[in-house]
């Protein structure tokens, strides 16, 4: 039995993961002492299209861990959303 096909599968899998890294970026929300939880949750629902439950989970994670991923998408999407979040006084960054 030949194992020639297995390395090809692994190479293809790595290529797909590299493509994902090119096309998908993350917006990181940082904890701050300025914004109230309700404002952060409202922004996450309105700007990042999160449900109330998701917004609450992200806000709590940012509060407890210092940061949380609040959006994943293309660079253009992330730039647009990060700009809107920044206008709402939230501290965010984009990560590849």
PDB file of N, CA and C in Angstrom:
ATOM      1  N   UNK A   1       0.844  -1.174   0.000  1.00  0.00           N
ATOM      2  CA  UNK A   1       0.000   0.000   0.000  1.00  0.00           C
ATOM      3  C   UNK A   1       0.894   1.244   0.000  1.00  0.00           C
ATOM      4  N   UNK A   2       0.573   2.194  -0.848  1.00  0.00           N
ATOM      5  CA  UNK A   2       1.390   3.396  -1.005  1.00  0.00           C
ATOM      6  C   UNK A   2       0.873   4.527  -0.116  1.00  0.00           C
ATOM      7  N   UNK A   3       1.757   5.353   0.426  1.00  0.00           N
ATOM      8  CA  UNK A   3       1.368   6.499   1.254  1.00  0.00           C
ATOM      9  C   UNK A   3       1.654   7.822   0.553  1.00  0.00           C
ATOM     10  N   UNK A   4       1.789   7.768  -0.751  1.00  0.00           N
ATOM     11  CA  UNK A   4       2.118   8.969  -1.513  1.00  0.00           C
ATOM     12  C   UNK A   4       1.021  10.028  -1.375  1.00  0.00           C
ATOM     13  N   UNK A   5      -0.240   9.620  -1.299  1.00  0.00           N
ATOM     14  CA  UNK A   5      -1.350  10.572  -1.218  1.00  0.00           C
ATOM     15  C   UNK A   5      -1.390  11.365   0.074  1.00  0.00           C
ATOM     16  N   UNK A   6      -0.888  10.825   1.152  1.00  0.00           N
ATOM     17  CA  UNK A   6      -0.978  11.511   2.443  1.00  0.00           C
ATOM     18  C   UNK A   6      -0.220  12.834   2.490  1.00  0.00           C
ATOM     19  N   UNK A   7       1.011  12.910   2.040  1.00  0.00           N
ATOM     20  CA  UNK A   7       1.692  14.206   2.063  1.00  0.00           C
ATOM     21  C   UNK A   7       0.971  15.265   1.238  1.00  0.00           C
ATOM     22  N   UNK A   8       0.385  14.878   0.099  1.00  0.00           N
ATOM     23  CA  UNK A   8      -0.360  15.839  -0.707  1.00  0.00           C
ATOM     24  C   UNK A   8      -1.528  16.419   0.075  1.00  0.00           C
ATOM     25  N   UNK A   9      -2.211  15.589   0.845  1.00  0.00           N
ATOM     26  CA  UNK A   9      -3.340  16.055   1.644  1.00  0.00           C
ATOM     27  C   UNK A   9      -2.879  17.052   2.699  1.00  0.00           C
ATOM     28  N   UNK A  10      -1.770  16.763   3.339  1.00  0.00           N
ATOM     29  CA  UNK A  10      -1.228  17.653   4.366  1.00  0.00           C
ATOM     30  C   UNK A  10      -0.814  18.984   3.749  1.00  0.00           C
ATOM     31  N   UNK A  11      -0.169  18.942   2.602  1.00  0.00           N
ATOM     32  CA  UNK A  11       0.235  20.182   1.928  1.00  0.00           C
ATOM     33  C   UNK A  11      -0.992  21.009   1.564  1.00  0.00           C
ATOM     34  N   UNK A  12      -2.044  20.363   1.056  1.00  0.00           N
ATOM     35  CA  UNK A  12      -3.261  21.076   0.695  1.00  0.00           C
ATOM     36  C   UNK A  12      -3.893  21.705   1.936  1.00  0.00           C
ATOM     37  N   UNK A  13      -3.897  20.963   3.039  1.00  0.00           N
ATOM     38  CA  UNK A  13      -4.470  21.474   4.284  1.00  0.00           C
ATOM     39  C   UNK A  13      -3.708  22.698   4.770  1.00  0.00           C
ATOM     40  N   UNK A  14      -2.404  22.683   4.703  1.00  0.00           N
ATOM     41  CA  UNK A  14      -1.603  23.829   5.111  1.00  0.00           C
ATOM     42  C   UNK A  14      -1.867  25.031   4.214  1.00  0.00           C
ATOM     43  N   UNK A  15      -2.007  24.792   2.913  1.00  0.00           N
ATOM     44  CA  UNK A  15      -2.281  25.880   1.982  1.00  0.00           C
ATOM     45  C   UNK A  15      -3.609  26.546   2.298  1.00  0.00           C
ATOM     46  N   UNK A  16      -4.637  25.748   2.591  1.00  0.00           N
ATOM     47  CA  UNK A  16      -5.940  26.315   2.949  1.00  0.00           C
ATOM     48  C   UNK A  16      -5.833  27.154   4.207  1.00  0.00           C
ATOM     49  N   UNK A  17      -5.076  26.702   5.193  1.00  0.00           N
ATOM     50  CA  UNK A  17      -4.948  27.461   6.425  1.00  0.00           C
ATOM     51  C   UNK A  17      -4.199  28.766   6.178  1.00  0.00           C
ATOM     52  N   UNK A  18      -3.225  28.761   5.293  1.00  0.00           N
ATOM     53  CA  UNK A  18      -2.527  30.003   4.947  1.00  0.00           C
ATOM     54  C   UNK A  18      -3.463  30.969   4.238  1.00  0.00           C
ATOM     55  N   UNK A  19      -4.330  30.439   3.361  1.00  0.00           N
ATOM     56  CA  UNK A  19      -5.292  31.304   2.680  1.00  0.00           C
ATOM     57  C   UNK A  19      -6.250  31.936   3.674  1.00  0.00           C
ATOM     58  N   UNK A  20      -6.692  31.182   4.659  1.00  0.00           N
ATOM     59  CA  UNK A  20      -7.571  31.740   5.678  1.00  0.00           C
ATOM     60  C   UNK A  20      -6.894  32.901   6.388  1.00  0.00           C
ATOM     61  N   UNK A  21      -5.610  32.763   6.689  1.00  0.00           N
ATOM     62  CA  UNK A  21      -4.890  33.831   7.370  1.00  0.00           C
ATOM     63  C   UNK A  21      -4.796  35.089   6.522  1.00  0.00           C
ATOM     64  N   UNK A  22      -4.754  34.922   5.208  1.00  0.00           N
ATOM     65  CA  UNK A  22      -4.674  36.080   4.322  1.00  0.00           C
ATOM     66  C   UNK A  22      -6.008  36.813   4.292  1.00  0.00           C
ATOM     67  N   UNK A  23      -7.098  36.077   4.233  1.00  0.00           N
ATOM     68  CA  UNK A  23      -8.400  36.684   4.024  1.00  0.00           C
ATOM     69  C   UNK A  23      -9.192  36.956   5.295  1.00  0.00           C
ATOM     70  N   UNK A  24      -8.776  36.438   6.428  1.00  0.00           N
ATOM     71  CA  UNK A  24      -9.535  36.650   7.646  1.00  0.00           C
ATOM     72  C   UNK A  24      -8.677  37.296   8.722  1.00  0.00           C
ATOM     73  N   UNK A  25      -9.202  38.368   9.241  1.00  0.00           N
ATOM     74  CA  UNK A  25      -8.542  39.104  10.303  1.00  0.00           C
ATOM     75  C   UNK A  25      -9.481  39.138  11.507  1.00  0.00           C
ATOM     76  N   UNK A  26      -8.941  39.517  12.654  1.00  0.00           N
ATOM     77  CA  UNK A  26      -9.723  39.564  13.889  1.00  0.00           C
ATOM     78  C   UNK A  26      -9.693  40.972  14.449  1.00  0.00           C
ATOM     79  N   UNK A  27     -10.820  41.384  15.014  1.00  0.00           N
ATOM     80  CA  UNK A  27     -10.847  42.628  15.781  1.00  0.00           C
ATOM     81  C   UNK A  27     -10.768  42.232  17.246  1.00  0.00           C
ATOM     82  N   UNK A  28      -9.785  42.788  17.927  1.00  0.00           N
ATOM     83  CA  UNK A  28      -9.604  42.536  19.356  1.00  0.00           C
ATOM     84  C   UNK A  28     -10.170  43.720  20.122  1.00  0.00           C
ATOM     85  N   UNK A  29     -11.071  43.439  21.043  1.00  0.00           N
ATOM     86  CA  UNK A  29     -11.644  44.449  21.929  1.00  0.00           C
ATOM     87  C   UNK A  29     -10.868  44.418  23.233  1.00  0.00           C
ATOM     88  N   UNK A  30     -10.401  45.586  23.674  1.00  0.00           N
ATOM     89  CA  UNK A  30      -9.634  45.668  24.918  1.00  0.00           C
ATOM     90  C   UNK A  30     -10.485  46.239  26.037  1.00  0.00           C
ATOM     91  N   UNK A  31     -10.230  45.774  27.243  1.00  0.00           N
ATOM     92  CA  UNK A  31     -10.902  46.290  28.420  1.00  0.00           C
ATOM     93  C   UNK A  31     -10.437  47.717  28.675  1.00  0.00           C
ATOM     94  N   UNK A  32     -11.341  48.553  29.136  1.00  0.00           N
ATOM     95  CA  UNK A  32     -10.975  49.910  29.539  1.00  0.00           C
ATOM     96  C   UNK A  32     -11.833  50.336  30.722  1.00  0.00           C
ATOM     97  N   UNK A  33     -11.441  51.422  31.345  1.00  0.00           N
ATOM     98  CA  UNK A  33     -12.176  51.912  32.518  1.00  0.00           C
ATOM     99  C   UNK A  33     -13.172  53.004  32.137  1.00  0.00           C
ATOM    100  N   UNK A  34     -13.310  53.270  30.854  1.00  0.00           N
ATOM    101  CA  UNK A  34     -14.160  54.378  30.402  1.00  0.00           C
ATOM    102  C   UNK A  34     -15.592  53.938  30.133  1.00  0.00           C
ATOM    103  N   UNK A  35     -15.752  52.839  29.414  1.00  0.00           N
ATOM    104  CA  UNK A  35     -17.069  52.431  28.933  1.00  0.00           C
ATOM    105  C   UNK A  35     -17.782  51.495  29.897  1.00  0.00           C
ATOM    106  N   UNK A  36     -19.100  51.679  29.982  1.00  0.00           N
ATOM    107  CA  UNK A  36     -19.925  50.791  30.796  1.00  0.00           C
ATOM    108  C   UNK A  36     -20.258  49.538  29.992  1.00  0.00           C
ATOM    109  N   UNK A  37     -20.540  48.459  30.715  1.00  0.00           N
ATOM    110  CA  UNK A  37     -20.870  47.188  30.062  1.00  0.00           C
ATOM    111  C   UNK A  37     -22.016  47.363  29.064  1.00  0.00           C
ATOM    112  N   UNK A  38     -23.046  48.093  29.459  1.00  0.00           N
ATOM    113  CA  UNK A  38     -24.215  48.237  28.583  1.00  0.00           C
ATOM    114  C   UNK A  38     -23.842  48.915  27.266  1.00  0.00           C
ATOM    115  N   UNK A  39     -22.952  49.906  27.313  1.00  0.00           N
ATOM    116  CA  UNK A  39     -22.515  50.584  26.091  1.00  0.00           C
ATOM    117  C   UNK A  39     -21.715  49.621  25.207  1.00  0.00           C
ATOM    118  N   UNK A  40     -20.827  48.852  25.814  1.00  0.00           N
ATOM    119  CA  UNK A  40     -20.024  47.883  25.058  1.00  0.00           C
ATOM    120  C   UNK A  40     -20.939  46.844  24.416  1.00  0.00           C
ATOM    121  N   UNK A  41     -21.874  46.308  25.168  1.00  0.00           N
ATOM    122  CA  UNK A  41     -22.809  45.318  24.631  1.00  0.00           C
ATOM    123  C   UNK A  41     -23.632  45.898  23.482  1.00  0.00           C
ATOM    124  N   UNK A  42     -24.132  47.117  23.658  1.00  0.00           N
ATOM    125  CA  UNK A  42     -24.923  47.754  22.604  1.00  0.00           C
ATOM    126  C   UNK A  42     -24.106  47.926  21.326  1.00  0.00           C
ATOM    127  N   UNK A  43     -22.859  48.351  21.460  1.00  0.00           N
ATOM    128  CA  UNK A  43     -21.981  48.524  20.292  1.00  0.00           C
ATOM    129  C   UNK A  43     -21.710  47.195  19.604  1.00  0.00           C
ATOM    130  N   UNK A  44     -21.471  46.159  20.381  1.00  0.00           N
ATOM    131  CA  UNK A  44     -21.206  44.841  19.797  1.00  0.00           C
ATOM    132  C   UNK A  44     -22.427  44.320  19.042  1.00  0.00           C
ATOM    133  N   UNK A  45     -23.617  44.585  19.577  1.00  0.00           N
ATOM    134  CA  UNK A  45     -24.832  44.141  18.891  1.00  0.00           C
ATOM    135  C   UNK A  45     -25.072  44.961  17.626  1.00  0.00           C
ATOM    136  N   UNK A  46     -24.939  46.262  17.741  1.00  0.00           N
ATOM    137  CA  UNK A  46     -25.254  47.154  16.631  1.00  0.00           C
ATOM    138  C   UNK A  46     -24.188  47.114  15.528  1.00  0.00           C
ATOM    139  N   UNK A  47     -22.917  47.130  15.900  1.00  0.00           N
ATOM    140  CA  UNK A  47     -21.836  47.272  14.926  1.00  0.00           C
ATOM    141  C   UNK A  47     -21.277  45.924  14.472  1.00  0.00           C
ATOM    142  N   UNK A  48     -21.165  44.981  15.406  1.00  0.00           N
ATOM    143  CA  UNK A  48     -20.579  43.664  15.081  1.00  0.00           C
ATOM    144  C   UNK A  48     -21.624  42.598  14.822  1.00  0.00           C
ATOM    145  N   UNK A  49     -22.907  42.975  14.870  1.00  0.00           N
ATOM    146  CA  UNK A  49     -24.002  42.056  14.570  1.00  0.00           C
ATOM    147  C   UNK A  49     -24.052  40.859  15.516  1.00  0.00           C
ATOM    148  N   UNK A  50     -23.774  41.097  16.793  1.00  0.00           N
ATOM    149  CA  UNK A  50     -23.811  40.028  17.796  1.00  0.00           C
ATOM    150  C   UNK A  50     -25.175  39.997  18.463  1.00  0.00           C
ATOM    151  N   UNK A  51     -25.560  38.812  18.954  1.00  0.00           N
ATOM    152  CA  UNK A  51     -26.769  38.696  19.763  1.00  0.00           C
ATOM    153  C   UNK A  51     -26.461  39.261  21.146  1.00  0.00           C
ATOM    154  N   UNK A  52     -27.483  39.476  21.933  1.00  0.00           N
ATOM    155  CA  UNK A  52     -27.305  39.985  23.297  1.00  0.00           C
ATOM    156  C   UNK A  52     -26.400  39.039  24.095  1.00  0.00           C
ATOM    157  N   UNK A  53     -26.627  37.755  23.943  1.00  0.00           N
ATOM    158  CA  UNK A  53     -25.837  36.753  24.678  1.00  0.00           C
ATOM    159  C   UNK A  53     -24.368  36.785  24.244  1.00  0.00           C
ATOM    160  N   UNK A  54     -24.106  36.849  22.933  1.00  0.00           N
ATOM    161  CA  UNK A  54     -22.736  36.909  22.433  1.00  0.00           C
ATOM    162  C   UNK A  54     -22.041  38.193  22.892  1.00  0.00           C
ATOM    163  N   UNK A  55     -22.765  39.305  22.812  1.00  0.00           N
ATOM    164  CA  UNK A  55     -22.200  40.589  23.214  1.00  0.00           C
ATOM    165  C   UNK A  55     -21.818  40.577  24.693  1.00  0.00           C
ATOM    166  N   UNK A  56     -22.668  40.001  25.518  1.00  0.00           N
ATOM    167  CA  UNK A  56     -22.385  39.921  26.953  1.00  0.00           C
ATOM    168  C   UNK A  56     -21.161  39.048  27.209  1.00  0.00           C
ATOM    169  N   UNK A  57     -21.066  37.908  26.513  1.00  0.00           N
ATOM    170  CA  UNK A  57     -19.929  37.012  26.690  1.00  0.00           C
ATOM    171  C   UNK A  57     -18.623  37.697  26.292  1.00  0.00           C
ATOM    172  N   UNK A  58     -18.637  38.409  25.177  1.00  0.00           N
ATOM    173  CA  UNK A  58     -17.433  39.105  24.710  1.00  0.00           C
ATOM    174  C   UNK A  58     -17.044  40.208  25.689  1.00  0.00           C
ATOM    175  N   UNK A  59     -18.016  40.977  26.169  1.00  0.00           N
ATOM    176  CA  UNK A  59     -17.735  42.054  27.122  1.00  0.00           C
ATOM    177  C   UNK A  59     -17.152  41.503  28.421  1.00  0.00           C
ATOM    178  N   UNK A  60     -17.692  40.405  28.907  1.00  0.00           N
ATOM    179  CA  UNK A  60     -17.181  39.789  30.137  1.00  0.00           C
ATOM    180  C   UNK A  60     -15.775  39.247  29.915  1.00  0.00           C
ATOM    181  N   UNK A  61     -15.538  38.604  28.763  1.00  0.00           N
ATOM    182  CA  UNK A  61     -14.207  38.090  28.469  1.00  0.00           C
ATOM    183  C   UNK A  61     -13.182  39.223  28.404  1.00  0.00           C
ATOM    184  N   UNK A  62     -13.538  40.317  27.746  1.00  0.00           N
ATOM    185  CA  UNK A  62     -12.625  41.469  27.671  1.00  0.00           C
ATOM    186  C   UNK A  62     -12.357  42.033  29.063  1.00  0.00           C
ATOM    187  N   UNK A  63     -13.385  42.077  29.897  1.00  0.00           N
ATOM    188  CA  UNK A  63     -13.229  42.585  31.264  1.00  0.00           C
ATOM    189  C   UNK A  63     -12.317  41.673  32.094  1.00  0.00           C
ATOM    190  N   UNK A  64     -12.543  40.372  32.001  1.00  0.00           N
ATOM    191  CA  UNK A  64     -11.783  39.422  32.821  1.00  0.00           C
ATOM    192  C   UNK A  64     -10.383  39.132  32.290  1.00  0.00           C
ATOM    193  N   UNK A  65     -10.241  39.022  30.969  1.00  0.00           N
ATOM    194  CA  UNK A  65      -8.957  38.646  30.367  1.00  0.00           C
ATOM    195  C   UNK A  65      -8.154  39.841  29.851  1.00  0.00           C
ATOM    196  N   UNK A  66      -8.793  40.997  29.796  1.00  0.00           N
ATOM    197  CA  UNK A  66      -8.119  42.185  29.274  1.00  0.00           C
ATOM    198  C   UNK A  66      -8.369  42.415  27.799  1.00  0.00           C
ATOM    199  N   UNK A  67      -8.803  41.367  27.094  1.00  0.00           N
ATOM    200  CA  UNK A  67      -9.111  41.493  25.671  1.00  0.00           C
ATOM    201  C   UNK A  67      -9.961  40.319  25.223  1.00  0.00           C
ATOM    202  N   UNK A  68     -10.654  40.512  24.073  1.00  0.00           N
ATOM    203  CA  UNK A  68     -11.487  39.449  23.515  1.00  0.00           C
ATOM    204  C   UNK A  68     -11.657  39.687  22.023  1.00  0.00           C
ATOM    205  N   UNK A  69     -11.777  38.618  21.272  1.00  0.00           N
ATOM    206  CA  UNK A  69     -12.067  38.728  19.844  1.00  0.00           C
ATOM    207  C   UNK A  69     -13.544  39.073  19.707  1.00  0.00           C
ATOM    208  N   UNK A  70     -13.827  40.166  18.988  1.00  0.00           N
ATOM    209  CA  UNK A  70     -15.231  40.554  18.831  1.00  0.00           C
ATOM    210  C   UNK A  70     -15.728  40.448  17.396  1.00  0.00           C
ATOM    211  N   UNK A  71     -14.815  40.260  16.433  1.00  0.00           N
ATOM    212  CA  UNK A  71     -15.248  40.124  15.038  1.00  0.00           C
ATOM    213  C   UNK A  71     -14.147  39.449  14.238  1.00  0.00           C
ATOM    214  N   UNK A  72     -14.543  38.619  13.273  1.00  0.00           N
ATOM    215  CA  UNK A  72     -13.612  37.970  12.349  1.00  0.00           C
ATOM    216  C   UNK A  72     -14.145  38.196  10.945  1.00  0.00           C
ATOM    217  N   UNK A  73     -13.263  38.658  10.039  1.00  0.00           N
ATOM    218  CA  UNK A  73     -13.684  38.898   8.668  1.00  0.00           C
ATOM    219  C   UNK A  73     -12.517  39.322   7.802  1.00  0.00           C
ATOM    220  N   UNK A  74     -12.827  39.828   6.627  1.00  0.00           N
ATOM    221  CA  UNK A  74     -11.782  40.306   5.721  1.00  0.00           C
ATOM    222  C   UNK A  74     -11.165  41.581   6.301  1.00  0.00           C
ATOM    223  N   UNK A  75     -10.019  41.950   5.779  1.00  0.00           N
ATOM    224  CA  UNK A  75      -9.347  43.158   6.254  1.00  0.00           C
ATOM    225  C   UNK A  75     -10.242  44.379   6.067  1.00  0.00           C
ATOM    226  N   UNK A  76     -10.913  44.473   4.937  1.00  0.00           N
ATOM    227  CA  UNK A  76     -11.786  45.615   4.665  1.00  0.00           C
ATOM    228  C   UNK A  76     -12.942  45.684   5.659  1.00  0.00           C
ATOM    229  N   UNK A  77     -13.568  44.544   5.931  1.00  0.00           N
ATOM    230  CA  UNK A  77     -14.662  44.505   6.910  1.00  0.00           C
ATOM    231  C   UNK A  77     -14.155  44.921   8.281  1.00  0.00           C
ATOM    232  N   UNK A  78     -13.018  44.360   8.679  1.00  0.00           N
ATOM    233  CA  UNK A  78     -12.469  44.657   9.996  1.00  0.00           C
ATOM    234  C   UNK A  78     -12.092  46.124  10.132  1.00  0.00           C
ATOM    235  N   UNK A  79     -11.534  46.705   9.082  1.00  0.00           N
ATOM    236  CA  UNK A  79     -11.175  48.125   9.138  1.00  0.00           C
ATOM    237  C   UNK A  79     -12.413  48.988   9.327  1.00  0.00           C
ATOM    238  N   UNK A  80     -13.470  48.677   8.599  1.00  0.00           N
ATOM    239  CA  UNK A  80     -14.719  49.437   8.701  1.00  0.00           C
ATOM    240  C   UNK A  80     -15.346  49.310  10.087  1.00  0.00           C
ATOM    241  N   UNK A  81     -15.423  48.094  10.579  1.00  0.00           N
ATOM    242  CA  UNK A  81     -16.039  47.853  11.887  1.00  0.00           C
ATOM    243  C   UNK A  81     -15.178  48.436  13.007  1.00  0.00           C
ATOM    244  N   UNK A  82     -13.865  48.279  12.918  1.00  0.00           N
ATOM    245  CA  UNK A  82     -12.970  48.831  13.942  1.00  0.00           C
ATOM    246  C   UNK A  82     -13.094  50.353  14.002  1.00  0.00           C
ATOM    247  N   UNK A  83     -13.249  50.984  12.862  1.00  0.00           N
ATOM    248  CA  UNK A  83     -13.424  52.441  12.831  1.00  0.00           C
ATOM    249  C   UNK A  83     -14.710  52.848  13.544  1.00  0.00           C
ATOM    250  N   UNK A  84     -15.780  52.113  13.294  1.00  0.00           N
ATOM    251  CA  UNK A  84     -17.060  52.408  13.949  1.00  0.00           C
ATOM    252  C   UNK A  84     -16.969  52.188  15.455  1.00  0.00           C
ATOM    253  N   UNK A  85     -16.310  51.111  15.874  1.00  0.00           N
ATOM    254  CA  UNK A  85     -16.149  50.841  17.306  1.00  0.00           C
ATOM    255  C   UNK A  85     -15.309  51.926  17.972  1.00  0.00           C
ATOM    256  N   UNK A  86     -14.270  52.380  17.288  1.00  0.00           N
ATOM    257  CA  UNK A  86     -13.412  53.441  17.825  1.00  0.00           C
ATOM    258  C   UNK A  86     -14.187  54.735  17.994  1.00  0.00           C
ATOM    259  N   UNK A  87     -15.073  55.032  17.061  1.00  0.00           N
ATOM    260  CA  UNK A  87     -15.903  56.239  17.172  1.00  0.00           C
ATOM    261  C   UNK A  87     -16.819  56.183  18.384  1.00  0.00           C
ATOM    262  N   UNK A  88     -17.101  54.975  18.841  1.00  0.00           N
ATOM    263  CA  UNK A  88     -17.929  54.774  20.039  1.00  0.00           C
ATOM    264  C   UNK A  88     -17.073  54.705  21.306  1.00  0.00           C
ATOM    265  N   UNK A  89     -15.844  55.101  21.210  1.00  0.00           N
ATOM    266  CA  UNK A  89     -14.842  55.161  22.293  1.00  0.00           C
ATOM    267  C   UNK A  89     -14.361  53.794  22.785  1.00  0.00           C
ATOM    268  N   UNK A  90     -14.588  52.727  22.006  1.00  0.00           N
ATOM    269  CA  UNK A  90     -14.078  51.414  22.381  1.00  0.00           C
ATOM    270  C   UNK A  90     -12.648  51.288  21.875  1.00  0.00           C
ATOM    271  N   UNK A  91     -11.816  50.604  22.635  1.00  0.00           N
ATOM    272  CA  UNK A  91     -10.415  50.387  22.265  1.00  0.00           C
ATOM    273  C   UNK A  91     -10.290  49.043  21.565  1.00  0.00           C
ATOM    274  N   UNK A  92      -9.906  49.092  20.280  1.00  0.00           N
ATOM    275  CA  UNK A  92      -9.813  47.884  19.477  1.00  0.00           C
ATOM    276  C   UNK A  92      -8.539  47.903  18.637  1.00  0.00           C
ATOM    277  N   UNK A  93      -8.160  46.719  18.164  1.00  0.00           N
ATOM    278  CA  UNK A  93      -7.074  46.609  17.194  1.00  0.00           C
ATOM    279  C   UNK A  93      -7.415  45.485  16.231  1.00  0.00           C
ATOM    280  N   UNK A  94      -6.770  45.513  15.071  1.00  0.00           N
ATOM    281  CA  UNK A  94      -6.980  44.459  14.063  1.00  0.00           C
ATOM    282  C   UNK A  94      -5.753  43.569  14.066  1.00  0.00           C
ATOM    283  N   UNK A  95      -5.999  42.278  14.060  1.00  0.00           N
ATOM    284  CA  UNK A  95      -4.920  41.302  14.086  1.00  0.00           C
ATOM    285  C   UNK A  95      -5.098  40.343  12.905  1.00  0.00           C
ATOM    286  N   UNK A  96      -3.988  40.059  12.207  1.00  0.00           N
ATOM    287  CA  UNK A  96      -4.046  39.118  11.077  1.00  0.00           C
ATOM    288  C   UNK A  96      -4.052  37.698  11.584  1.00  0.00           C
TER     289      UNK A  96
END
